[in-house]
PDB file of C-alpha atoms in Angstrom:
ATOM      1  CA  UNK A1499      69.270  44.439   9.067  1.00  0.00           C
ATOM      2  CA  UNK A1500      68.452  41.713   6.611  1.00  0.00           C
ATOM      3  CA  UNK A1501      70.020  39.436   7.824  1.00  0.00           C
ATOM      4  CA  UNK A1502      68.816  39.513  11.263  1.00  0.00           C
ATOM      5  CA  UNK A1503      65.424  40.006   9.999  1.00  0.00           C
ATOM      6  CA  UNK A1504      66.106  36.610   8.203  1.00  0.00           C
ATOM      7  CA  UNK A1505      66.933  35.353  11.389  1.00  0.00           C
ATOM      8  CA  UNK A1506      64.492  36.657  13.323  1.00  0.00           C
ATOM      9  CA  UNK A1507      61.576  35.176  10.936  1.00  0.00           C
ATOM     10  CA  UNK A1508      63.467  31.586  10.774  1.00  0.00           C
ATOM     11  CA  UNK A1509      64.634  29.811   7.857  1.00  0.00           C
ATOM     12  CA  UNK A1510      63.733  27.691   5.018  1.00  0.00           C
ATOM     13  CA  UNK A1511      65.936  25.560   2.594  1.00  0.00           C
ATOM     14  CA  UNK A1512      67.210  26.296  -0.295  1.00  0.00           C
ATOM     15  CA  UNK A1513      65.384  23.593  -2.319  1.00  0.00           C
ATOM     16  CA  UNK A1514      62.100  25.587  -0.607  1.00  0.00           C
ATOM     17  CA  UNK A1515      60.978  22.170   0.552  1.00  0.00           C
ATOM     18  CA  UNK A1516      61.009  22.644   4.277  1.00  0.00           C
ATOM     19  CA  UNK A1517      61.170  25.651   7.160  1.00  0.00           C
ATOM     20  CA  UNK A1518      61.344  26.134  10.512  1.00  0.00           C
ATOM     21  CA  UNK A1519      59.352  29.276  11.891  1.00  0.00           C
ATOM     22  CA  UNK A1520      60.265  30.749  15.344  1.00  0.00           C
ATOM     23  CA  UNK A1521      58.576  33.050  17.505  1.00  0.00           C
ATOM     24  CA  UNK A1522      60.066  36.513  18.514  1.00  0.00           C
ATOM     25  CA  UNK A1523      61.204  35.321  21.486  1.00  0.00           C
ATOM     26  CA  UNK A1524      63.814  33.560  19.704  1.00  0.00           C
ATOM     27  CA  UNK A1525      66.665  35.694  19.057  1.00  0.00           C
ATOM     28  CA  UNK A1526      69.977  35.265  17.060  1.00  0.00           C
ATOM     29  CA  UNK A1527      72.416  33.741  19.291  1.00  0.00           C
ATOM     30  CA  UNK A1528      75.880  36.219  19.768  1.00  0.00           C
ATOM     31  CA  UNK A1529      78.504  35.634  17.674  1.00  0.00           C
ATOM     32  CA  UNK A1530      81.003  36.185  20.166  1.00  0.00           C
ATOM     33  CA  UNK A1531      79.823  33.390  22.359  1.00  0.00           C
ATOM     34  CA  UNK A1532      81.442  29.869  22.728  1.00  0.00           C
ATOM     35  CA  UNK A1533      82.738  28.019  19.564  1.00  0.00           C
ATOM     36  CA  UNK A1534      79.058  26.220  17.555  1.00  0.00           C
ATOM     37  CA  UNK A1535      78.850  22.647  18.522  1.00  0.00           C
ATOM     38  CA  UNK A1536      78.838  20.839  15.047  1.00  0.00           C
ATOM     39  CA  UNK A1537      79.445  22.196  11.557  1.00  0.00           C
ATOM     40  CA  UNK A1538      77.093  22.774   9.175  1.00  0.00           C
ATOM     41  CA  UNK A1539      75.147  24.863  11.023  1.00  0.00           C
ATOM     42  CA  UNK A1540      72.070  26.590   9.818  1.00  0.00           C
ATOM     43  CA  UNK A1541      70.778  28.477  11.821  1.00  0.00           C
ATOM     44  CA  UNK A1542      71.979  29.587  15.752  1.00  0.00           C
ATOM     45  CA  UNK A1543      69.363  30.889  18.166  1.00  0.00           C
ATOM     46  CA  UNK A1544      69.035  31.437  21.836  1.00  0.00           C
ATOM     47  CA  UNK A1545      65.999  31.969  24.190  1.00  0.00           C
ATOM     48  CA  UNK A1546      67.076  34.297  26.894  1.00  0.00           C
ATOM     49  CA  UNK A1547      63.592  33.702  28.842  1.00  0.00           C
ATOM     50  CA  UNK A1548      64.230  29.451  29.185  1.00  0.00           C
ATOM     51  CA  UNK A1549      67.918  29.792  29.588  1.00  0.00           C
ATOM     52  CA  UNK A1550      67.887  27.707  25.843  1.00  0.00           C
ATOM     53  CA  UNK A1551      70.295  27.029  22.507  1.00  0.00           C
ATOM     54  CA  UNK A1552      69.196  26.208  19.795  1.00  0.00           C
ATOM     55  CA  UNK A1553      71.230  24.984  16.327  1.00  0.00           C
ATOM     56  CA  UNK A1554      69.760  24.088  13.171  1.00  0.00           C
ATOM     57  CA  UNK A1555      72.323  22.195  10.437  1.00  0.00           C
ATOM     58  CA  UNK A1556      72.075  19.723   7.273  1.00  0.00           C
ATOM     59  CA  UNK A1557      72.281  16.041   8.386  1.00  0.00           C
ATOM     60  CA  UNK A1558      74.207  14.128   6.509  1.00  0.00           C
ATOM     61  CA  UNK A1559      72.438  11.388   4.969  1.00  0.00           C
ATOM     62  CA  UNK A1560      72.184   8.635   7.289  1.00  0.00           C
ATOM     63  CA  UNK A1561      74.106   5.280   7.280  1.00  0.00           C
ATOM     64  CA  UNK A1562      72.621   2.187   8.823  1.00  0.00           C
ATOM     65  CA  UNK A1563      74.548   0.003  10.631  1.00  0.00           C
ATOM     66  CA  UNK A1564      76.210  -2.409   8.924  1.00  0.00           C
ATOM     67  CA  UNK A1565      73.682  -5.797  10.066  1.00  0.00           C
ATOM     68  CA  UNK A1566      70.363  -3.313   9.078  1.00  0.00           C
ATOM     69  CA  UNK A1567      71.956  -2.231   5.968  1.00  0.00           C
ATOM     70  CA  UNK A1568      72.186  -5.766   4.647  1.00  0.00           C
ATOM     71  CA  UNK A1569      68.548  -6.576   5.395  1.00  0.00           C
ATOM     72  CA  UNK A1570      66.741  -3.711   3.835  1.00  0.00           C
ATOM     73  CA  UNK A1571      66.106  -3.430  -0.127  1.00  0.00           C
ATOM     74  CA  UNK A1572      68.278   0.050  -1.228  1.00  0.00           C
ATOM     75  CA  UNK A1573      64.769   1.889  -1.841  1.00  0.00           C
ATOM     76  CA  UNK A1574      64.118   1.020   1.960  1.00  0.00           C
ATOM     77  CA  UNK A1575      67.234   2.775   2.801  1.00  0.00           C
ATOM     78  CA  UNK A1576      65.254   5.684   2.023  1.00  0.00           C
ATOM     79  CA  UNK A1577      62.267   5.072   4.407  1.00  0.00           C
ATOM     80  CA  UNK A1578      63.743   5.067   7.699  1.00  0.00           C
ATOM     81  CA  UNK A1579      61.908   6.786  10.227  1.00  0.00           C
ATOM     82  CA  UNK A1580      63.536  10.032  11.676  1.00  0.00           C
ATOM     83  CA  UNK A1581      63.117   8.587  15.248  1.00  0.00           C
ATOM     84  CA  UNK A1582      65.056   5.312  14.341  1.00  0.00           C
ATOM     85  CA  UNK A1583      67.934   7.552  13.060  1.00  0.00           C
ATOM     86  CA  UNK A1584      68.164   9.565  16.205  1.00  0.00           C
ATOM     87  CA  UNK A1585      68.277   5.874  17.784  1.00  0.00           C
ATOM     88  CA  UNK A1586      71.162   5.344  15.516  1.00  0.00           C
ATOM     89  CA  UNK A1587      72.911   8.359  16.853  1.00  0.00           C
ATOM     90  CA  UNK A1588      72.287   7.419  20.596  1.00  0.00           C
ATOM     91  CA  UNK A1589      74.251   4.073  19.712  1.00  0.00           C
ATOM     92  CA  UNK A1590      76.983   6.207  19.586  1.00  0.00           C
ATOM     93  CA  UNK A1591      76.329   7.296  23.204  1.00  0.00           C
ATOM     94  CA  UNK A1592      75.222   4.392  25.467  1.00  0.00           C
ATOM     95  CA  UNK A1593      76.239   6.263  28.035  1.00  0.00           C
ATOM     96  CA  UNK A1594      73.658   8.756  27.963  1.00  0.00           C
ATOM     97  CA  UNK A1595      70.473   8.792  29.816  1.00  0.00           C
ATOM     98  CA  UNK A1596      67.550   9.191  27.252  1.00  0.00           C
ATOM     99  CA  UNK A1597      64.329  10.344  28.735  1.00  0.00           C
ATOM    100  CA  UNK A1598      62.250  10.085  25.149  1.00  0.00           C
ATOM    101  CA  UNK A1599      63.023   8.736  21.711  1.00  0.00           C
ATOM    102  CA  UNK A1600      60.237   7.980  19.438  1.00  0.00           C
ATOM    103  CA  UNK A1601      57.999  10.099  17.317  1.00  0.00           C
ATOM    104  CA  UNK A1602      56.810  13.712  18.029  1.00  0.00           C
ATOM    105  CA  UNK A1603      53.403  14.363  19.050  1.00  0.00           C
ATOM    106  CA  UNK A1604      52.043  16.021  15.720  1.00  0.00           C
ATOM    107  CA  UNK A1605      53.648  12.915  14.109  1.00  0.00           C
ATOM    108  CA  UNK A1606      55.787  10.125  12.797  1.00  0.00           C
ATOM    109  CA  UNK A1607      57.518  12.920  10.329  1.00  0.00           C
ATOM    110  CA  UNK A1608      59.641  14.315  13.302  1.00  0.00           C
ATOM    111  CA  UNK A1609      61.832  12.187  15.321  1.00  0.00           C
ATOM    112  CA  UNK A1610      62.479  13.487  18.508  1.00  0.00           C
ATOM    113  CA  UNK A1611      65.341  12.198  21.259  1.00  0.00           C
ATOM    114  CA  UNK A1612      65.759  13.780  24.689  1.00  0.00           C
ATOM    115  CA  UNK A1613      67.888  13.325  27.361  1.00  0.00           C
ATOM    116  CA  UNK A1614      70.295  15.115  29.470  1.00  0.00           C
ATOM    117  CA  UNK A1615      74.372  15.746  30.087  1.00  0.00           C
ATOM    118  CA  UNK A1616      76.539  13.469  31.641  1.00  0.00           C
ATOM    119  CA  UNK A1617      76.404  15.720  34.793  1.00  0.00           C
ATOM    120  CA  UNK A1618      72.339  15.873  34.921  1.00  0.00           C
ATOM    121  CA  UNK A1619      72.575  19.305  34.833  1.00  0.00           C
ATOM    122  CA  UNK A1620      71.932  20.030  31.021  1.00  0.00           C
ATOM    123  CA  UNK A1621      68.305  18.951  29.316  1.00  0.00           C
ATOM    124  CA  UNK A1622      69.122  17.976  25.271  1.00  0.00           C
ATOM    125  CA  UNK A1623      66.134  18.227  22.760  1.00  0.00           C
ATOM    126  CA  UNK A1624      67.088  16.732  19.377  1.00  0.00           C
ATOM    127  CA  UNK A1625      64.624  16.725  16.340  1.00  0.00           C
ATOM    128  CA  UNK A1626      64.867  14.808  13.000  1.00  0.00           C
ATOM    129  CA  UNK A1627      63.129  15.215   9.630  1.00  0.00           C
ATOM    130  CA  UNK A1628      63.593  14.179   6.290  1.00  0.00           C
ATOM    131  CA  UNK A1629      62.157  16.001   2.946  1.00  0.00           C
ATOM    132  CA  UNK A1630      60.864  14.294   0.029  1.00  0.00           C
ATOM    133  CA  UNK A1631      63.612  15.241  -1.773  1.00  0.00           C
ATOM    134  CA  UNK A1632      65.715  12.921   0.881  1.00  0.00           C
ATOM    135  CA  UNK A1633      67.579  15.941   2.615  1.00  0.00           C
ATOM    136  CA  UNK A1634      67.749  15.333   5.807  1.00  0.00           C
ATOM    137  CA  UNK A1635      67.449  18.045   8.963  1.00  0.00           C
ATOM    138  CA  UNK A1636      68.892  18.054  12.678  1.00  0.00           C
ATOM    139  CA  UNK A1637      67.690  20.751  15.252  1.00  0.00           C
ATOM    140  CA  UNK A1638      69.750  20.696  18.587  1.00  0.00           C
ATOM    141  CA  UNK A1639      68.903  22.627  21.545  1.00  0.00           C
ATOM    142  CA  UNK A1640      69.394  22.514  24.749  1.00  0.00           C
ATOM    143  CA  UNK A1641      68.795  24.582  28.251  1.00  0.00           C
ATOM    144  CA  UNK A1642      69.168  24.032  31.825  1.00  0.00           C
ATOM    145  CA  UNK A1643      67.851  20.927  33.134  1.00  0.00           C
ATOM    146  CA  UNK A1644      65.930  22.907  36.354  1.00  0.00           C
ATOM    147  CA  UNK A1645      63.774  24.314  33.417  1.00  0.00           C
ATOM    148  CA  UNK A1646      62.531  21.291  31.733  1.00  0.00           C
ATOM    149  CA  UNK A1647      58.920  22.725  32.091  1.00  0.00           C
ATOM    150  CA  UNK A1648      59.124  25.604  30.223  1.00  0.00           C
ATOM    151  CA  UNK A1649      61.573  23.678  27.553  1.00  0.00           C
ATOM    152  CA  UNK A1650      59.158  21.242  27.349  1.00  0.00           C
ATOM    153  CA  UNK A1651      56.712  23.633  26.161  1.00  0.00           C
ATOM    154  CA  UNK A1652      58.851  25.850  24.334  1.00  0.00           C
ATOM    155  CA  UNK A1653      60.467  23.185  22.418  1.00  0.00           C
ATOM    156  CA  UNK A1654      56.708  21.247  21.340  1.00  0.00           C
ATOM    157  CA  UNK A1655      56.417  24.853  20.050  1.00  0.00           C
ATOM    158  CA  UNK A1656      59.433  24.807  17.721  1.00  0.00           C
ATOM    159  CA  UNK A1657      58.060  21.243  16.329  1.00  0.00           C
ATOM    160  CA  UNK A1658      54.942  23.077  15.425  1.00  0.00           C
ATOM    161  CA  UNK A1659      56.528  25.448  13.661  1.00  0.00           C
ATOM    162  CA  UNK A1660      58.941  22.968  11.087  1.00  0.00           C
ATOM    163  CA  UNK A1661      57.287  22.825   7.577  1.00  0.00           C
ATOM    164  CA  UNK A1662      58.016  19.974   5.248  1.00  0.00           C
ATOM    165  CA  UNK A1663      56.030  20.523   1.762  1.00  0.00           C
ATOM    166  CA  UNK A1664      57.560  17.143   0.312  1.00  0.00           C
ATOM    167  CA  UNK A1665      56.267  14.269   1.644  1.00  0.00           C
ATOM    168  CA  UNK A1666      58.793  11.543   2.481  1.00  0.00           C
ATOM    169  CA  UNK A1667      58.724   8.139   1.988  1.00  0.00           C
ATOM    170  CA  UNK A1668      56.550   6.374   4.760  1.00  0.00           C
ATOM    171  CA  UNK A1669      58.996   5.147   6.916  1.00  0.00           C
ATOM    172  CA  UNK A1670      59.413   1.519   7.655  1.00  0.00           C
ATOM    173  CA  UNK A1671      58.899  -0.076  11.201  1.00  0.00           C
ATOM    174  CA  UNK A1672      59.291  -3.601  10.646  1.00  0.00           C
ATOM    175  CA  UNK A1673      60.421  -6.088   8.442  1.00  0.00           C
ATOM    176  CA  UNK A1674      60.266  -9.795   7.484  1.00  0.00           C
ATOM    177  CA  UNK A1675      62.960 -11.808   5.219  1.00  0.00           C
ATOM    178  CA  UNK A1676      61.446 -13.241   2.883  1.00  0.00           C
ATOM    179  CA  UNK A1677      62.076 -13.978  -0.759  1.00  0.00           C
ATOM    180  CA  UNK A1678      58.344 -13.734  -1.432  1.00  0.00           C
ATOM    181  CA  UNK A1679      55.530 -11.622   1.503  1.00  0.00           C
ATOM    182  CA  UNK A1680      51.822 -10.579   0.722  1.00  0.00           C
ATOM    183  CA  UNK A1681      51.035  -7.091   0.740  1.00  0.00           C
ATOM    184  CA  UNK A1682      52.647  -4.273   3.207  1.00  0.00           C
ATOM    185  CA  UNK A1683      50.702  -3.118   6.261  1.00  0.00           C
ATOM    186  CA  UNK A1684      49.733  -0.134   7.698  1.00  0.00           C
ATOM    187  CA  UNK A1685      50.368   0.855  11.285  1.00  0.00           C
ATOM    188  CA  UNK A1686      50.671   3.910  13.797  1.00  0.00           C
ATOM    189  CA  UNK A1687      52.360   3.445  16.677  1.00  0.00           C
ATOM    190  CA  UNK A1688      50.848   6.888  18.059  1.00  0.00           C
ATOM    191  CA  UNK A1689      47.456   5.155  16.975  1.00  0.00           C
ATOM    192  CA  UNK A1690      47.941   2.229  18.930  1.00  0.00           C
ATOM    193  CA  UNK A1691      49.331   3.857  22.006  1.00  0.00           C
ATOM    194  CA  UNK A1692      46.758   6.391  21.898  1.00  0.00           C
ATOM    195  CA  UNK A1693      43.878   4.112  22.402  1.00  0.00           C
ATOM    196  CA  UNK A1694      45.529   1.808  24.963  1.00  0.00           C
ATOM    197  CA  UNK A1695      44.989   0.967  28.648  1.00  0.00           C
ATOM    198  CA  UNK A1696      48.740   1.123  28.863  1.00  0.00           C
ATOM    199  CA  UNK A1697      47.912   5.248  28.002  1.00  0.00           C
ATOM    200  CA  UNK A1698      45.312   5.634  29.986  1.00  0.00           C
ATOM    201  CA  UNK A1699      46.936   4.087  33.024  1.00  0.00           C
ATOM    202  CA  UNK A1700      50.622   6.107  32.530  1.00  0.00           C
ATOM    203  CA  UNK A1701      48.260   9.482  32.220  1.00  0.00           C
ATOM    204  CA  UNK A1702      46.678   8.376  35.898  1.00  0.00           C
ATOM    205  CA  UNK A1703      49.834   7.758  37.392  1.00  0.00           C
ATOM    206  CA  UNK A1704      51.272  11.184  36.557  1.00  0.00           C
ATOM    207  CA  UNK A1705      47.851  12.821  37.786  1.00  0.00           C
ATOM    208  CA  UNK A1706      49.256  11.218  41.099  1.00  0.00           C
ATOM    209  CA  UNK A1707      52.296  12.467  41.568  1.00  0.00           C
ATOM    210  CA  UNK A1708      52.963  15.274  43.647  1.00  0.00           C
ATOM    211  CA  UNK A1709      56.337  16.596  41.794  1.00  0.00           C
ATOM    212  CA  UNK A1710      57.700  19.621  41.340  1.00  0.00           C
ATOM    213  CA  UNK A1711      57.460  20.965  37.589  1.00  0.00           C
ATOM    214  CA  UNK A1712      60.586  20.259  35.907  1.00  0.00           C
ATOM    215  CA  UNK A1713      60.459  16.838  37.418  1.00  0.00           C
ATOM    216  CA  UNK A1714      56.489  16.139  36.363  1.00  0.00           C
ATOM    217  CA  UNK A1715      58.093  17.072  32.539  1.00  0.00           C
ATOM    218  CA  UNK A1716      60.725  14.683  32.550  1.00  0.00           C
ATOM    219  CA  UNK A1717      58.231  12.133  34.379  1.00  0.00           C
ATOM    220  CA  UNK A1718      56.136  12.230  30.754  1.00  0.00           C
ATOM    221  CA  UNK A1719      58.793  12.239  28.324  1.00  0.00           C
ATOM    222  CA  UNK A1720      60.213   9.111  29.751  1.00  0.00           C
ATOM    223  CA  UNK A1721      56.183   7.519  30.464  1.00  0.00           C
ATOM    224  CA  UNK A1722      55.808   8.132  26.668  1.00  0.00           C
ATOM    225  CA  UNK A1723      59.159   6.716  25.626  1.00  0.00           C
ATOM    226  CA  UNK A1724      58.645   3.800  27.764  1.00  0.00           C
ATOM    227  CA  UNK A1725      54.557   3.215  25.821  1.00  0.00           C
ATOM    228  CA  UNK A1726      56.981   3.446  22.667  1.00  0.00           C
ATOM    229  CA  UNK A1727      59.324   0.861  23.340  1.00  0.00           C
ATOM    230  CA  UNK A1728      57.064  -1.346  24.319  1.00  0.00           C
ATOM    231  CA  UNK A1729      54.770  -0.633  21.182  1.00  0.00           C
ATOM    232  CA  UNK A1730      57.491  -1.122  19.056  1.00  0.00           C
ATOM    233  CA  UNK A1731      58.559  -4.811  21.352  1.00  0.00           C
ATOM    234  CA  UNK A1732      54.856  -5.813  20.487  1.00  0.00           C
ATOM    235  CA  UNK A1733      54.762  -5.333  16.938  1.00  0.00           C
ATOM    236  CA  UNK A1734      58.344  -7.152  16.639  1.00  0.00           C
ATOM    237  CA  UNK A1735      56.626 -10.155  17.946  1.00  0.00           C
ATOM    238  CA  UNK A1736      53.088  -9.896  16.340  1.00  0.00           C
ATOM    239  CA  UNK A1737      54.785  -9.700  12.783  1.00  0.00           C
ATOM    240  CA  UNK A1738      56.200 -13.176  13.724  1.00  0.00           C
ATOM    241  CA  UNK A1739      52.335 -14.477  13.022  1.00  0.00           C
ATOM    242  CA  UNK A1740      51.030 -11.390  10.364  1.00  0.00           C
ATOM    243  CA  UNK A1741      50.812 -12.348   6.970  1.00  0.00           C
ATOM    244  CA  UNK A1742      52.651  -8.704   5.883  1.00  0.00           C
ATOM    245  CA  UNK A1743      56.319  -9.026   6.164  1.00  0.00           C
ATOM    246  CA  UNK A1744      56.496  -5.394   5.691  1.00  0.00           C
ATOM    247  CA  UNK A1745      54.502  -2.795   8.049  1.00  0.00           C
ATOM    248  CA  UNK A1746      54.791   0.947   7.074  1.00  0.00           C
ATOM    249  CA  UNK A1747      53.726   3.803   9.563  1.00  0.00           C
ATOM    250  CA  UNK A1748      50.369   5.007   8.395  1.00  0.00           C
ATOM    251  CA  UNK A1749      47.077   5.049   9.917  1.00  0.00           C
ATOM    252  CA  UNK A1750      45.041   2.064   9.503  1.00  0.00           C
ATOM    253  CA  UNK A1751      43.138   2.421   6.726  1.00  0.00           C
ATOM    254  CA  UNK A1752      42.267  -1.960   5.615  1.00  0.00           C
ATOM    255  CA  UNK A1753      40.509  -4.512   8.397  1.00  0.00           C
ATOM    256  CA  UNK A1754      44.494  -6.487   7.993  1.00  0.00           C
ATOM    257  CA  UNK A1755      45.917  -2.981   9.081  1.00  0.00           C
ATOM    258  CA  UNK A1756      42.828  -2.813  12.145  1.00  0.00           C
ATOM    259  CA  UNK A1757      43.589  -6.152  12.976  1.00  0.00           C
ATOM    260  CA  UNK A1758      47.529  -5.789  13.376  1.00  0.00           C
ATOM    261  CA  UNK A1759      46.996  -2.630  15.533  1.00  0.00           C
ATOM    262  CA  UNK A1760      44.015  -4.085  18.011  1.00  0.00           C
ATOM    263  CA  UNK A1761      46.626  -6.876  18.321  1.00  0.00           C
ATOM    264  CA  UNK A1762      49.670  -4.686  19.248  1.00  0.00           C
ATOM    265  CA  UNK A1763      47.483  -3.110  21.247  1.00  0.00           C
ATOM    266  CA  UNK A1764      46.124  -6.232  23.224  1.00  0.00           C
ATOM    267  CA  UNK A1765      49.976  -7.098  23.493  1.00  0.00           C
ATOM    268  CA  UNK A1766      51.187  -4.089  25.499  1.00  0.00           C
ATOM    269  CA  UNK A1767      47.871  -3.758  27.845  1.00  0.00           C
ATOM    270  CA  UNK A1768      48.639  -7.806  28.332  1.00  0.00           C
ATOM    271  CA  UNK A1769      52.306  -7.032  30.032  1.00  0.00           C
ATOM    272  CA  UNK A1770      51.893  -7.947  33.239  1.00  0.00           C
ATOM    273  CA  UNK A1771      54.926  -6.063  33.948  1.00  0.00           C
ATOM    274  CA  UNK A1772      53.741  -3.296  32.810  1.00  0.00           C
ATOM    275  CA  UNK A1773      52.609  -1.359  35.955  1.00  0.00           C
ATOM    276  CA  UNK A1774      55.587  -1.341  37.771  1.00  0.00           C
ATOM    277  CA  UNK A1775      57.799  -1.051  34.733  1.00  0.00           C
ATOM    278  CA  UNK A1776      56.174   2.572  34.450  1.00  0.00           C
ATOM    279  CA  UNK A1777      55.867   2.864  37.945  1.00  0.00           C
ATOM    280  CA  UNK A1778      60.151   2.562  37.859  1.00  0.00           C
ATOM    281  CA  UNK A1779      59.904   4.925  34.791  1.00  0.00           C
ATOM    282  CA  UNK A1780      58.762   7.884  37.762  1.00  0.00           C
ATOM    283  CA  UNK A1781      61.529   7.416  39.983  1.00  0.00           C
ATOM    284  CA  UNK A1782      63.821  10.476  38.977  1.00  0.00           C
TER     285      UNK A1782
END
């Protein structure tokens, strides 16, 4: 009874440093059901309302490629942002078909990467978080893809409910080499995308679509993911002329840090392609 009370309430580490906290809908998944995908695992659950799966494991601590290892200082080994090492795990599957990968909406702590199975029937939701102790977390879950709605929602709800009481180090988004660079800058990429034209004109175009629900979910998970890569395309280039040669993600906080972001900013609502790039990003 313990136990499943245990389950039932969620988990939290043993260092005490993080949780997860799910609501009673959640239910311990049956032991007697198919083998656990991966090993480690935490904590199983299923959602017998959504159709959903959900695993919780350890993440072993990740190793950048080889190239990106040998341009980052060991203590920036340690600040790698929880989105770019779900990228580094897609790498292993090109051939999946990623709908989102970039930071979660309550922010840049949770990495989040979704896409679906090889035979588009199956929606994936994979989240990422590190501790400030530099344990790293995985949560995997997945459902069928006809209720991407309701996964949507139920899934934004398990993000809501992951605790991290050790703050990890801010992550690092981009990077000059040079022997010598003036101070680091600041910048949010949710900050920048959240006060773009680029935003404002993805929001309209899902307003205009007359799709069915599942398909209207997808439609702004892969909207988002597109404002992301395109964010993260325009800082690349305006680093080439910003005095930093490091930027961090933080909110702005110095007139160098407003500057970067109006710029990044100015660079993604300046795409010309822009418009029918996320006009494509509809088409199911």
């Amino acid at each position: 009874m313990f136990l499943l009370f245990a389950l039932l309430s969620g988990w939290t580490s043993e260092k005490g440093d993080s949780g997860l906290s799910l609501t009673a809908d959640w239910r311990p998944q049956d032991s007697h059901q198919s083998a656990k995908p991966m090993a480690d695992v935490l904590l199983a659950m299923e959602h017998p309302a959504v159709g959903a799966t959900l695993f919780l494991r350890a993440l072993p601590t990740p190793a950048p490629a080889v190239v990106e290892r040998a341009l980052l200082k060991p203590e920036e080994l340690q600040a790698l942002a929880p989105d770019r090492v779900a990228r580094s795990i897609q790498r292993e599957s090109p051939e999946t078909r990623t709908h989102f990968l970039g930071p979660s909406e309550l922010g840049p702590h949770l990495g989040r990467w979704v896409y679906e199975s090889p035979d588009g029937e199956g929606l994936f939701w994979q989240i990422i978080w590190q501790t400030g102790g530099g344990d790293w977390y995985q949560i995997y879950a997945f459902a069928p893809k006809a209720q991407a709605a309701p996964m949507s929602t139920l899934m934004r709800e398990v993000e809501s409910g992951i605790s991290v009481t050790t703050s990890p180090t801010p992550s690092l988004l981009a990077k000059k080499v040079k022997n010598s660079c003036p101070a680091d800058a600041s910048f949010s990429r949710g900050e920048s995308i959240a006060g773009s034209k680029a935003f404002a004109q993805a929001k309209t175009l899902l307003a205009e679509q007359s799709l069915p629900p599942e398909q209207t979910a997808i439609a702004e998970l892969r909207l988002m993911g597109m404002l992301y890569r395109s964010t993260e395309a325009c800082l690349r280039l305006t680093m080439e002329h910003y005095p930093a040669c490091a930027v961090y993600e933080a909110p702005a906080l110095t007139p160098q840090d407003h500057l970067l972001l109006n710029a990044v900013r100015d660079c993604v609502d300046q795409d010309s392609t822009l418009s029918d790039s996320l006009q494509k990003v509809l088409i199911p």
